[in-house]
GROMACS .gro file of C-alpha atoms in nm:
model
  291
    1UNK     CA    1  -0.608   0.476   0.360
    2UNK     CA    2  -0.492   0.444  -0.002
    3UNK     CA    3  -0.641   0.082   0.003
    4UNK     CA    4  -0.989   0.212   0.065
    5UNK     CA    5  -1.181   0.177  -0.266
    6UNK     CA    6  -1.282   0.522  -0.384
    7UNK     CA    7  -1.564   0.417  -0.631
    8UNK     CA    8  -1.934   0.517  -0.633
    9UNK     CA    9  -2.206   0.248  -0.635
   10UNK     CA   10  -2.275   0.295  -0.988
   11UNK     CA   11  -1.925   0.224  -1.055
   12UNK     CA   12  -1.947  -0.086  -0.830
   13UNK     CA   13  -2.253  -0.192  -1.026
   14UNK     CA   14  -2.081  -0.159  -1.343
   15UNK     CA   15  -1.754  -0.360  -1.245
   16UNK     CA   16  -1.933  -0.623  -1.070
   17UNK     CA   17  -1.881  -0.890  -1.338
   18UNK     CA   18  -1.712  -1.225  -1.242
   19UNK     CA   19  -1.361  -1.115  -1.328
   20UNK     CA   20  -1.394  -0.783  -1.163
   21UNK     CA   21  -1.517  -0.976  -0.857
   22UNK     CA   22  -1.222  -1.221  -0.866
   23UNK     CA   23  -0.961  -0.911  -0.891
   24UNK     CA   24  -1.115  -0.747  -0.619
   25UNK     CA   25  -1.120  -1.058  -0.382
   26UNK     CA   26  -0.752  -1.125  -0.473
   27UNK     CA   27  -0.646  -0.761  -0.376
   28UNK     CA   28  -0.826  -0.749  -0.053
   29UNK     CA   29  -0.642  -1.061   0.105
   30UNK     CA   30  -0.287  -0.957  -0.056
   31UNK     CA   31  -0.157  -0.791   0.244
   32UNK     CA   32  -0.088  -1.069   0.535
   33UNK     CA   33  -0.141  -0.865   0.814
   34UNK     CA   34  -0.493  -0.789   0.702
   35UNK     CA   35  -0.612  -1.112   0.562
   36UNK     CA   36  -0.777  -1.238   0.856
   37UNK     CA   37  -0.979  -0.939   0.931
   38UNK     CA   38  -1.071  -0.893   0.585
   39UNK     CA   39  -1.171  -1.263   0.567
   40UNK     CA   40  -1.423  -1.207   0.866
   41UNK     CA   41  -1.565  -0.897   0.728
   42UNK     CA   42  -1.627  -1.056   0.385
   43UNK     CA   43  -1.796  -1.347   0.565
   44UNK     CA   44  -2.017  -1.134   0.773
   45UNK     CA   45  -2.107  -0.929   0.488
   46UNK     CA   46  -2.190  -1.240   0.284
   47UNK     CA   47  -2.400  -1.373   0.566
   48UNK     CA   48  -2.602  -1.056   0.594
   49UNK     CA   49  -2.667  -1.050   0.230
   50UNK     CA   50  -2.782  -1.389   0.227
   51UNK     CA   51  -3.023  -1.325   0.516
   52UNK     CA   52  -3.184  -1.032   0.301
   53UNK     CA   53  -3.207  -1.228  -0.008
   54UNK     CA   54  -3.504  -1.463  -0.111
   55UNK     CA   55  -3.410  -1.829  -0.108
   56UNK     CA   56  -3.434  -2.026  -0.455
   57UNK     CA   57  -3.764  -2.199  -0.502
   58UNK     CA   58  -3.823  -2.568  -0.402
   59UNK     CA   59  -3.906  -2.651  -0.769
   60UNK     CA   60  -3.544  -2.728  -0.860
   61UNK     CA   61  -3.356  -2.413  -0.837
   62UNK     CA   62  -3.278  -2.471  -0.475
   63UNK     CA   63  -2.995  -2.688  -0.565
   64UNK     CA   64  -2.904  -2.500  -0.869
   65UNK     CA   65  -2.922  -2.795  -1.083
   66UNK     CA   66  -2.954  -2.636  -1.421
   67UNK     CA   67  -2.733  -2.406  -1.618
   68UNK     CA   68  -2.975  -2.116  -1.604
   69UNK     CA   69  -3.005  -2.129  -1.204
   70UNK     CA   70  -2.642  -2.167  -1.163
   71UNK     CA   71  -2.555  -1.883  -1.400
   72UNK     CA   72  -2.800  -1.654  -1.247
   73UNK     CA   73  -2.701  -1.738  -0.901
   74UNK     CA   74  -2.328  -1.670  -0.952
   75UNK     CA   75  -2.400  -1.345  -1.098
   76UNK     CA   76  -2.591  -1.223  -0.819
   77UNK     CA   77  -2.353  -1.388  -0.578
   78UNK     CA   78  -2.063  -1.225  -0.735
   79UNK     CA   79  -2.234  -0.883  -0.747
   80UNK     CA   80  -2.316  -0.910  -0.369
   81UNK     CA   81  -1.955  -1.008  -0.267
   82UNK     CA   82  -1.828  -0.710  -0.476
   83UNK     CA   83  -2.055  -0.460  -0.315
   84UNK     CA   84  -2.018  -0.603   0.005
   85UNK     CA   85  -1.655  -0.596   0.012
   86UNK     CA   86  -1.670  -0.228  -0.120
   87UNK     CA   87  -1.892  -0.148   0.139
   88UNK     CA   88  -1.693  -0.293   0.422
   89UNK     CA   89  -1.388  -0.087   0.311
   90UNK     CA   90  -1.581   0.234   0.335
   91UNK     CA   91  -1.737   0.144   0.663
   92UNK     CA   92  -1.380   0.223   0.791
   93UNK     CA   93  -1.461   0.575   0.719
   94UNK     CA   94  -1.783   0.581   0.945
   95UNK     CA   95  -2.032   0.508   0.642
   96UNK     CA   96  -2.287   0.266   0.710
   97UNK     CA   97  -2.557   0.191   0.446
   98UNK     CA   98  -2.878  -0.007   0.484
   99UNK     CA   99  -2.840  -0.349   0.311
  100UNK     CA  100  -3.217  -0.373   0.279
  101UNK     CA  101  -3.230  -0.045   0.084
  102UNK     CA  102  -2.950  -0.162  -0.132
  103UNK     CA  103  -3.123  -0.487  -0.208
  104UNK     CA  104  -3.456  -0.297  -0.292
  105UNK     CA  105  -3.249  -0.053  -0.525
  106UNK     CA  106  -3.122  -0.357  -0.703
  107UNK     CA  107  -3.490  -0.517  -0.736
  108UNK     CA  108  -3.606  -0.168  -0.852
  109UNK     CA  109  -3.332  -0.178  -1.128
  110UNK     CA  110  -3.482  -0.478  -1.266
  111UNK     CA  111  -3.815  -0.300  -1.338
  112UNK     CA  112  -3.951   0.053  -1.409
  113UNK     CA  113  -4.058   0.133  -1.062
  114UNK     CA  114  -3.773   0.350  -0.941
  115UNK     CA  115  -3.802   0.601  -0.636
  116UNK     CA  116  -3.549   0.808  -0.814
  117UNK     CA  117  -3.508   0.963  -1.163
  118UNK     CA  118  -3.191   0.898  -1.344
  119UNK     CA  119  -3.074   1.257  -1.298
  120UNK     CA  120  -3.143   1.208  -0.910
  121UNK     CA  121  -2.948   0.870  -0.913
  122UNK     CA  122  -2.650   1.041  -1.096
  123UNK     CA  123  -2.662   1.329  -0.837
  124UNK     CA  124  -2.680   1.098  -0.532
  125UNK     CA  125  -2.380   0.897  -0.661
  126UNK     CA  126  -2.178   1.190  -0.720
  127UNK     CA  127  -2.257   1.348  -0.373
  128UNK     CA  128  -2.168   1.006  -0.224
  129UNK     CA  129  -1.842   1.017  -0.398
  130UNK     CA  130  -1.748   1.367  -0.285
  131UNK     CA  131  -1.831   1.262   0.068
  132UNK     CA  132  -1.630   0.945   0.052
  133UNK     CA  133  -1.336   1.150  -0.067
  134UNK     CA  134  -1.353   1.411   0.173
  135UNK     CA  135  -1.361   1.141   0.458
  136UNK     CA  136  -1.050   0.977   0.321
  137UNK     CA  137  -0.876   1.303   0.287
  138UNK     CA  138  -0.955   1.393   0.641
  139UNK     CA  139  -0.841   1.058   0.779
  140UNK     CA  140  -0.543   1.040   0.596
  141UNK     CA  141  -0.451   1.388   0.738
  142UNK     CA  142  -0.531   1.280   1.070
  143UNK     CA  143  -0.322   0.961   1.047
  144UNK     CA  144  -0.014   1.174   0.887
  145UNK     CA  145  -0.038   1.411   1.181
  146UNK     CA  146  -0.032   1.111   1.424
  147UNK     CA  147   0.249   0.937   1.246
  148UNK     CA  148   0.471   1.250   1.238
  149UNK     CA  149   0.416   1.327   1.618
  150UNK     CA  150   0.490   0.932   1.685
  151UNK     CA  151   0.802   0.973   1.453
  152UNK     CA  152   0.951   1.294   1.621
  153UNK     CA  153   0.917   1.124   1.962
  154UNK     CA  154   1.107   0.807   1.860
  155UNK     CA  155   1.371   1.006   1.710
  156UNK     CA  156   1.424   1.218   2.015
  157UNK     CA  157   1.435   0.914   2.230
  158UNK     CA  158   1.650   0.715   1.994
  159UNK     CA  159   1.909   0.999   1.973
  160UNK     CA  160   2.006   0.959   2.323
  161UNK     CA  161   2.080   0.600   2.301
  162UNK     CA  162   2.448   0.500   2.319
  163UNK     CA  163   2.615   0.453   1.965
  164UNK     CA  164   2.367   0.655   1.777
  165UNK     CA  165   2.512   0.944   1.590
  166UNK     CA  166   2.313   1.253   1.421
  167UNK     CA  167   2.410   1.435   1.142
  168UNK     CA  168   2.318   1.804   1.056
  169UNK     CA  169   2.029   1.694   0.848
  170UNK     CA  170   1.879   1.498   1.127
  171UNK     CA  171   1.979   1.149   0.989
  172UNK     CA  172   2.049   0.910   1.276
  173UNK     CA  173   2.294   0.599   1.235
  174UNK     CA  174   2.453   0.338   1.426
  175UNK     CA  175   2.738   0.128   1.337
  176UNK     CA  176   2.670  -0.234   1.356
  177UNK     CA  177   2.985  -0.376   1.199
  178UNK     CA  178   3.267  -0.125   1.091
  179UNK     CA  179   3.520  -0.178   0.796
  180UNK     CA  180   3.825  -0.005   0.640
  181UNK     CA  181   3.718  -0.024   0.267
  182UNK     CA  182   3.656   0.275   0.019
  183UNK     CA  183   3.356   0.491   0.077
  184UNK     CA  184   3.111   0.578  -0.215
  185UNK     CA  185   3.021   0.907  -0.382
  186UNK     CA  186   2.681   0.997  -0.467
  187UNK     CA  187   2.731   0.951  -0.822
  188UNK     CA  188   2.868   0.583  -0.770
  189UNK     CA  189   2.654   0.271  -0.811
  190UNK     CA  190   2.641   0.063  -0.482
  191UNK     CA  191   2.536  -0.280  -0.422
  192UNK     CA  192   2.402  -0.352  -0.070
  193UNK     CA  193   2.201  -0.596   0.129
  194UNK     CA  194   1.928  -0.411   0.339
  195UNK     CA  195   1.621  -0.450   0.555
  196UNK     CA  196   1.360  -0.179   0.583
  197UNK     CA  197   1.120  -0.156   0.871
  198UNK     CA  198   0.868   0.093   1.023
  199UNK     CA  199   0.936   0.221   1.402
  200UNK     CA  200   0.682  -0.053   1.500
  201UNK     CA  201   0.901  -0.337   1.349
  202UNK     CA  202   0.690  -0.393   1.038
  203UNK     CA  203   0.907  -0.480   0.746
  204UNK     CA  204   0.796  -0.328   0.421
  205UNK     CA  205   1.119  -0.424   0.204
  206UNK     CA  206   1.395  -0.654   0.220
  207UNK     CA  207   1.689  -0.761  -0.022
  208UNK     CA  208   1.797  -1.024   0.235
  209UNK     CA  209   1.450  -1.201   0.239
  210UNK     CA  210   1.472  -1.177  -0.148
  211UNK     CA  211   1.804  -1.319  -0.125
  212UNK     CA  212   1.948  -1.116  -0.380
  213UNK     CA  213   2.139  -0.799  -0.321
  214UNK     CA  214   2.014  -0.455  -0.503
  215UNK     CA  215   2.247  -0.229  -0.708
  216UNK     CA  216   2.152   0.144  -0.803
  217UNK     CA  217   2.328   0.484  -0.831
  218UNK     CA  218   2.339   0.629  -0.490
  219UNK     CA  219   2.192   0.973  -0.592
  220UNK     CA  220   1.875   0.820  -0.725
  221UNK     CA  221   1.718   0.694  -0.430
  222UNK     CA  222   1.577   0.875  -0.086
  223UNK     CA  223   1.806   1.151   0.058
  224UNK     CA  224   1.848   0.969   0.382
  225UNK     CA  225   2.012   0.677   0.174
  226UNK     CA  226   2.207   0.916  -0.031
  227UNK     CA  227   2.354   1.078   0.270
  228UNK     CA  228   2.389   0.783   0.487
  229UNK     CA  229   2.552   0.508   0.261
  230UNK     CA  230   2.821   0.797   0.168
  231UNK     CA  231   2.935   0.745   0.536
  232UNK     CA  232   3.007   0.385   0.489
  233UNK     CA  233   3.305   0.186   0.378
  234UNK     CA  234   3.286  -0.133   0.186
  235UNK     CA  235   3.226  -0.423   0.410
  236UNK     CA  236   3.050  -0.229   0.682
  237UNK     CA  237   2.697  -0.262   0.811
  238UNK     CA  238   2.507   0.030   0.955
  239UNK     CA  239   2.168   0.104   1.066
  240UNK     CA  240   2.004   0.423   0.966
  241UNK     CA  241   1.691   0.604   1.147
  242UNK     CA  242   1.570   0.819   0.859
  243UNK     CA  243   1.337   1.094   0.937
  244UNK     CA  244   1.028   1.155   0.711
  245UNK     CA  245   1.157   1.473   0.543
  246UNK     CA  246   1.462   1.258   0.420
  247UNK     CA  247   1.251   0.952   0.323
  248UNK     CA  248   0.896   0.969   0.157
  249UNK     CA  249   0.755   1.286   0.335
  250UNK     CA  250   0.393   1.335   0.382
  251UNK     CA  251   0.270   1.115   0.091
  252UNK     CA  252   0.444   0.805   0.184
  253UNK     CA  253   0.490   0.519  -0.072
  254UNK     CA  254   0.310   0.189  -0.116
  255UNK     CA  255   0.266   0.039   0.227
  256UNK     CA  256   0.483   0.309   0.393
  257UNK     CA  257   0.239   0.564   0.545
  258UNK     CA  258   0.295   0.944   0.524
  259UNK     CA  259   0.533   1.113   0.762
  260UNK     CA  260   0.681   0.776   0.872
  261UNK     CA  261   1.040   0.731   1.007
  262UNK     CA  262   1.202   0.458   0.838
  263UNK     CA  263   1.479   0.211   0.971
  264UNK     CA  264   1.712   0.038   0.742
  265UNK     CA  265   1.977  -0.212   0.814
  266UNK     CA  266   2.226  -0.187   0.528
  267UNK     CA  267   2.550  -0.376   0.429
  268UNK     CA  268   2.758  -0.213   0.169
  269UNK     CA  269   2.885  -0.496  -0.054
  270UNK     CA  270   3.042  -0.311  -0.356
  271UNK     CA  271   3.109   0.020  -0.515
  272UNK     CA  272   3.108   0.083  -0.883
  273UNK     CA  273   3.281   0.426  -0.947
  274UNK     CA  274   3.057   0.667  -1.166
  275UNK     CA  275   3.320   0.665  -1.426
  276UNK     CA  276   3.350   0.299  -1.446
  277UNK     CA  277   2.974   0.273  -1.474
  278UNK     CA  278   2.965   0.500  -1.767
  279UNK     CA  279   3.232   0.311  -1.948
  280UNK     CA  280   3.049  -0.012  -1.866
  281UNK     CA  281   2.722   0.146  -2.014
  282UNK     CA  282   2.897   0.285  -2.320
  283UNK     CA  283   3.047  -0.051  -2.400
  284UNK     CA  284   2.709  -0.212  -2.373
  285UNK     CA  285   2.553   0.043  -2.625
  286UNK     CA  286   2.856  -0.016  -2.874
  287UNK     CA  287   2.824  -0.399  -2.862
  288UNK     CA  288   2.456  -0.363  -2.892
  289UNK     CA  289   2.498  -0.144  -3.214
  290UNK     CA  290   2.736  -0.379  -3.368
  291UNK     CA  291   2.498  -0.668  -3.326
   0.00000   0.00000   0.00000
């Protein structure tokens, strides 16, 4: 839901320059799992726009053979694609606008024969934005409620599996590889390799895929991590099943939806004790001052 473009048609018209169009197109295909549907929707929107747009005249502009015609066509095509892709996203909310009426508004905008006054245009666009935002909020709440229920059912079933342990907070974990090394405190800096997925198997983050372990103070991450990694000795690998209230809660984060249960496979590689980390930082500051 956060990826739905919350802009009015007025903002769309203002932002529909060439650079803005290119940025919007790049953003719309970034997620690999949504690239194909986005491309199909964009193609459909472009075809629809093309059907409702008058063809260039046969007196030379049909082949766009001169600078003015190419420029004019590029501007129009960019605006059409930008508006089309914006409306495609908003159709996910159940909003369906008539392309013929949109094109009529564009034509009227070039002249003085407008069917609405400036005040009526502003009010219509404000009402449209308000309606869009209400639909977004409603859909987000519905999706969060469904995700919460799905997560609770998953955790209830998962807790019954052999090898899964449940802490007082509700954190679930499974020992994949045990070890006998030191365990970190919340204030320590840990170095780990990890892979994070949703309960449907979607990977949202992975130091393993990046090929580089991550280091951070253990008390500066989500509560499920802070609690869980303290259970691990160095060299161990655990699998954590983290309830939403120990992760990102109702709001979610990035590609993580609200109320999502998170699954992490974590390998603890190294611990840097808090006192040692403070000494290292102090030494770096002193060295920087001397330079």
